[in-house]
């Protein structure tokens, strides 16, 4: 019997996230990082940053990642999984390259990555893989040893992600005025992306008509709606809607926008709406502003009662799901055939992104995939 740990061959887990400003002076530099290469004037970035200034210039995402780190470490410790957990961001400190540099200094050479995006898309998967390749290239230029970096599969349909969202939806329904609950609709929200990016999301076989991005969100929405119906005995109208559009007006993006949807269902006679942000792992700025501030204000203008379901955040069930996914991937790397847990119609996602998966807007190296130069 082998005495190697259940997480072997991996010796570290990397939490990879978007990052966010920690104060008013950070907002414009942070947005410059996010939009680098797009030529957006600084004055325009100040305008874009107004929703951060409403919250003191502090994005909730960093604090929420700290909570998730603590939950993961506690979950690992409780089950005897001696796997250190690191954290690196795309756009703000702690920066990904600095974190990988520290990982190498600490002696780690097989790193498994958890991205705080559950779905297939360029911005939610491929771009993180490009960031990993950029960081590895920086380490290579410095003459440092390069770790082997892999990425956990998409976890949108893992029970540890879905069940907390079901419970959050039920809790939000209970927050509606009693007279609004029976006829309340469910609005499942996610980040809008250009329709061309959606159509090209996922492996090549999934491309077209929203691609894997839309299909995966619809599968999760259906799972939650079915569970809510089973537990409440009420069949509720539901729809996948979009938020946080940021592109040029002439470029087609996924629709309908959540605020437009609220107007439509109010006109149809909905007594209330529960907004369920299935596209987000934590209650970060795009949830706090776009839903809790902007969409909630639109609902008040319409006289439409609304409530917003919580995201999974640092829910212990999500932390347990991550541990299960780590052990599943480790077993696969050892040549075993572990059970791959998934709900819904789509089944478990691929371990390694295939060539042509969520293709880049312009060719760039990407790590942790079949086309990685750092395999």
XYZ file of C-alpha atoms in Angstrom:
375
model
C 0.000 0.000 0.000
C 1.402 3.397 -0.963
C 2.258 5.851 1.795
C 1.940 8.875 -0.505
C -0.711 11.443 0.471
C -4.110 11.433 -1.239
C -3.301 14.774 -2.875
C -0.103 13.470 -4.515
C 1.417 14.348 -6.930
C 0.324 17.881 -6.023
C 2.180 19.755 -3.312
C 0.276 23.077 -3.291
C -3.094 24.593 -4.186
C -3.277 28.061 -5.741
C -6.428 30.167 -5.373
C -6.438 32.324 -8.503
C -8.766 35.311 -8.594
C -9.474 38.674 -10.205
C -8.315 41.053 -7.483
C -9.755 44.381 -6.398
C -8.763 47.763 -4.941
C -8.225 48.196 -1.211
C -8.893 51.941 -1.033
C -9.754 55.044 -3.108
C -6.161 55.562 -4.296
C -6.114 52.015 -5.673
C -9.207 52.296 -7.876
C -7.764 53.893 -11.030
C -4.467 51.905 -10.928
C -6.526 48.735 -10.490
C -8.720 49.615 -13.479
C -5.581 50.397 -15.487
C -4.437 46.844 -14.782
C -7.830 45.441 -15.803
C -7.959 47.412 -19.077
C -4.251 47.418 -19.982
C -3.714 47.521 -23.741
C -7.157 48.914 -24.556
C -6.120 52.578 -24.604
C -8.854 53.775 -22.220
C -8.139 57.324 -20.970
C -7.538 57.848 -17.255
C -10.507 60.238 -17.001
C -12.789 57.532 -18.373
C -11.426 55.088 -15.788
C -12.339 57.551 -13.039
C -15.903 57.531 -14.337
C -15.950 53.733 -14.534
C -14.619 53.546 -10.972
C -17.512 55.468 -9.428
C -19.216 52.327 -8.181
C -16.026 51.450 -6.269
C -15.944 54.922 -4.729
C -19.498 54.358 -3.453
C -17.998 51.600 -1.278
C -14.995 53.601 -0.083
C -12.826 52.408 -2.959
C -12.693 48.916 -1.465
C -13.786 45.854 -3.425
C -15.237 43.080 -1.260
C -13.494 40.411 -3.321
C -10.177 40.395 -1.468
C -11.798 39.988 1.936
C -14.014 37.246 0.567
C -11.013 35.424 -0.889
C -9.397 35.574 2.550
C -12.515 33.931 3.979
C -12.403 31.242 1.302
C -8.701 30.639 1.990
C -9.478 30.154 5.679
C -12.364 27.800 4.845
C -10.179 25.721 2.509
C -7.370 25.463 5.025
C -9.809 24.443 7.747
C -11.424 21.849 5.475
C -8.053 20.375 4.511
C -6.859 20.291 8.109
C -10.070 18.631 9.322
C -9.524 15.786 6.849
C -5.782 15.413 7.286
C -4.980 16.891 3.872
C -1.592 18.537 4.344
C -1.739 20.722 1.259
C -0.662 24.376 1.580
C -2.996 26.918 -0.019
C -1.661 30.073 -1.700
C -3.486 33.025 -3.247
C -2.648 35.102 -6.331
C -4.631 37.644 -8.361
C -4.784 38.729 -11.973
C -5.141 42.476 -11.383
C -4.111 43.392 -7.818
C -1.997 42.289 -4.903
C -1.199 39.582 -4.123
C -0.170 39.348 -7.766
C -0.031 35.935 -9.419
C 3.629 36.183 -10.470
C 4.703 37.099 -6.933
C 2.722 34.173 -5.539
C 4.228 31.672 -7.993
C 7.672 33.039 -7.152
C 6.948 32.359 -3.459
C 5.634 28.889 -4.235
C 8.895 28.039 -5.969
C 10.947 29.529 -3.143
C 8.994 27.321 -0.734
C 9.972 24.278 -2.765
C 6.690 23.454 -4.497
C 6.808 21.957 -7.987
C 3.312 20.511 -8.688
C 0.624 23.151 -8.291
C -3.123 22.721 -8.714
C -5.118 25.895 -9.411
C -8.631 26.825 -8.295
C -9.969 29.771 -10.305
C -12.814 31.785 -8.823
C -14.891 31.263 -11.961
C -17.024 28.159 -12.288
C -17.787 28.226 -16.018
C -16.151 27.915 -19.424
C -15.395 31.203 -21.190
C -12.418 33.208 -22.360
C -12.474 35.613 -19.395
C -13.424 32.930 -16.872
C -10.932 30.253 -17.902
C -8.644 30.830 -20.896
C -7.551 34.284 -19.705
C -6.562 32.873 -16.310
C -4.570 30.216 -18.152
C -2.852 32.984 -20.137
C -2.058 34.765 -16.874
C -0.471 31.569 -15.578
C 1.635 31.283 -18.743
C 2.756 34.923 -18.388
C 3.757 34.325 -14.770
C 5.671 31.156 -15.657
C 7.450 33.022 -18.459
C 8.510 35.679 -15.943
C 9.911 33.013 -13.611
C 11.698 31.377 -16.535
C 13.288 34.718 -17.477
C 14.543 35.033 -13.900
C 16.161 31.600 -14.102
C 13.871 30.122 -11.456
C 12.666 26.513 -11.440
C 9.280 26.199 -13.129
C 6.480 24.380 -11.336
C 4.059 22.173 -13.241
C 0.707 23.983 -12.984
C -2.670 22.332 -13.575
C -6.190 23.714 -13.138
C -9.211 22.153 -11.463
C -12.099 21.323 -13.763
C -15.148 23.587 -13.981
C -17.251 23.072 -10.866
C -20.529 24.780 -11.831
C -22.498 21.527 -11.490
C -20.783 20.063 -8.430
C -23.269 19.507 -5.577
C -21.063 21.591 -3.288
C -21.669 24.580 -5.562
C -25.298 23.893 -6.505
C -26.782 23.000 -3.109
C -25.668 26.211 -1.353
C -27.261 28.143 -4.227
C -30.528 26.235 -3.762
C -30.586 27.061 -0.047
C -29.705 30.692 -0.750
C -32.589 30.924 -3.227
C -35.025 29.500 -0.682
C -33.737 31.955 1.941
C -34.172 34.874 -0.469
C -37.730 33.783 -1.256
C -38.460 33.889 2.464
C -37.234 37.501 2.553
C -39.908 38.646 0.109
C -43.128 40.046 1.561
C -45.526 37.161 2.149
C -47.962 38.407 -0.464
C -45.174 38.476 -3.095
C -43.810 34.962 -2.616
C -46.387 32.791 -4.358
C -46.122 34.567 -7.710
C -42.419 35.411 -7.503
C -40.165 34.725 -10.485
C -36.533 33.552 -10.373
C -33.934 35.548 -12.309
C -30.643 33.671 -12.585
C -27.914 36.208 -13.251
C -24.416 36.028 -14.643
C -21.883 38.308 -16.265
C -22.801 39.300 -19.801
C -20.066 38.694 -22.357
C -19.913 39.403 -26.108
C -22.069 36.935 -27.999
C -19.065 36.026 -30.155
C -17.114 35.056 -27.023
C -20.059 33.037 -25.720
C -20.460 31.228 -29.034
C -16.768 30.211 -28.934
C -16.758 29.109 -25.284
C -15.834 25.587 -24.259
C -14.357 22.859 -26.466
C -14.797 23.263 -30.218
C -17.656 20.762 -30.267
C -19.691 23.051 -27.992
C -19.209 26.204 -30.080
C -22.164 28.080 -31.511
C -25.425 29.511 -30.080
C -24.006 30.614 -26.738
C -21.465 27.817 -26.506
C -20.623 26.086 -23.252
C -20.997 29.352 -21.311
C -24.748 29.616 -21.842
C -25.353 25.851 -21.749
C -23.616 25.480 -18.386
C -25.508 28.387 -16.816
C -28.831 27.071 -18.112
C -28.063 23.643 -16.654
C -27.372 25.118 -13.203
C -30.421 27.395 -13.354
C -32.625 24.412 -14.209
C -31.171 22.383 -11.324
C -31.876 25.157 -8.831
C -35.354 25.920 -10.181
C -36.270 22.222 -10.023
C -34.993 21.907 -6.448
C -36.881 25.019 -5.352
C -40.065 23.669 -6.940
C -39.597 20.321 -5.178
C -39.136 21.985 -1.792
C -41.837 24.651 -2.069
C -44.417 22.893 -4.221
C -44.586 25.954 -6.476
C -43.643 26.018 -10.170
C -41.956 29.382 -10.670
C -41.175 31.090 -13.971
C -37.426 31.536 -14.362
C -34.946 32.919 -16.853
C -31.205 33.283 -17.287
C -30.423 37.009 -17.479
C -27.239 39.044 -17.662
C -25.537 41.908 -15.867
C -22.358 43.986 -15.773
C -22.063 44.679 -19.500
C -18.976 46.823 -20.137
C -18.404 46.743 -23.902
C -18.927 49.159 -26.765
C -22.623 49.689 -27.609
C -22.238 48.441 -31.203
C -20.857 45.043 -30.116
C -23.582 42.429 -29.414
C -23.514 41.073 -25.843
C -25.664 38.431 -24.177
C -29.138 39.668 -23.222
C -31.543 40.392 -21.589
C -30.004 42.716 -19.037
C -31.321 42.109 -15.531
C -32.877 45.580 -15.268
C -34.679 45.155 -18.598
C -35.875 41.756 -17.379
C -37.304 43.265 -14.192
C -39.283 45.714 -16.294
C -40.584 42.899 -18.495
C -41.727 40.607 -15.683
C -43.343 43.506 -13.828
C -45.375 44.211 -16.947
C -46.324 40.513 -17.065
C -47.680 40.690 -13.517
C -44.909 39.103 -11.456
C -45.494 39.705 -7.739
C -41.795 39.633 -6.942
C -38.398 38.455 -8.161
C -35.516 36.624 -6.551
C -32.201 37.437 -8.227
C -29.883 34.424 -8.050
C -26.261 35.273 -9.023
C -25.218 31.826 -10.214
C -22.389 33.285 -12.305
C -20.401 34.487 -9.299
C -18.540 32.662 -6.546
C -18.654 35.535 -4.038
C -20.581 38.731 -3.269
C -17.990 40.968 -4.903
C -18.478 44.395 -6.481
C -20.487 43.255 -9.493
C -22.987 41.662 -7.123
C -22.967 44.453 -4.537
C -23.339 47.248 -7.095
C -25.007 45.798 -10.184
C -27.585 43.777 -8.246
C -27.832 45.167 -4.711
C -27.600 48.790 -5.823
C -28.555 49.255 -9.474
C -31.047 46.428 -10.071
C -32.610 46.868 -6.632
C -33.122 50.572 -7.352
C -34.773 49.689 -10.685
C -37.104 47.270 -8.876
C -38.034 49.956 -6.340
C -38.815 52.332 -9.219
C -41.111 49.648 -10.676
C -42.737 48.880 -7.335
C -41.510 45.301 -7.672
C -40.440 43.447 -4.499
C -37.033 41.800 -4.982
C -34.586 39.790 -2.915
C -31.100 38.650 -3.810
C -29.757 35.175 -3.062
C -26.289 34.879 -1.566
C -23.386 33.408 -3.522
C -21.537 30.315 -2.271
C -18.658 32.389 -0.843
C -16.870 30.448 1.875
C -19.735 28.005 2.493
C -18.259 24.862 4.111
C -19.954 22.727 1.449
C -18.100 24.603 -1.262
C -14.807 24.211 0.592
C -15.560 20.478 0.867
C -16.277 20.373 -2.874
C -12.875 21.914 -3.594
C -11.173 19.291 -1.433
C -13.065 16.556 -3.284
C -12.064 18.050 -6.643
C -8.424 18.213 -5.551
C -8.417 14.547 -4.532
C -10.293 13.577 -7.711
C -7.739 15.309 -9.923
C -4.823 13.913 -7.948
C -6.175 10.382 -8.363
C -6.571 10.952 -12.100
C -2.969 12.160 -12.333
C -1.885 8.948 -10.610
C -3.640 6.933 -13.317
C -6.662 5.968 -11.216
C -10.330 6.296 -12.209
C -11.998 8.297 -9.431
C -15.706 9.029 -9.215
C -16.358 12.423 -10.854
C -19.264 14.047 -9.097
C -21.627 16.245 -11.141
C -25.331 17.075 -11.254
C -27.511 17.966 -14.234
C -27.408 16.969 -17.873
C -23.876 17.980 -18.860
C -21.771 15.731 -16.648
C -18.299 16.479 -15.293
C -16.104 18.849 -17.272
C -12.720 18.003 -18.763
C -9.620 17.984 -16.531
C -7.423 19.639 -19.128
C -8.717 22.243 -21.563
C -8.384 20.863 -25.112
C -6.871 22.721 -28.033
C -9.391 25.227 -29.361
C -11.220 25.573 -26.037
C -12.391 29.177 -25.423
C -9.960 30.501 -28.058
C -8.070 33.710 -27.403
C -8.974 36.932 -29.155
C -5.357 37.010 -30.318
C -2.957 34.060 -30.071
C -1.224 33.916 -26.667
C 0.341 31.042 -24.758
C -1.849 29.500 -22.058
C -0.743 27.150 -19.284
C -2.686 24.262 -17.710
C -4.187 22.954 -20.955
C -3.493 20.600 -23.824
C -1.815 23.449 -25.703
C 0.377 24.571 -22.803
C 4.042 25.269 -23.532
C 4.708 24.413 -19.883
C 3.231 20.904 -19.780
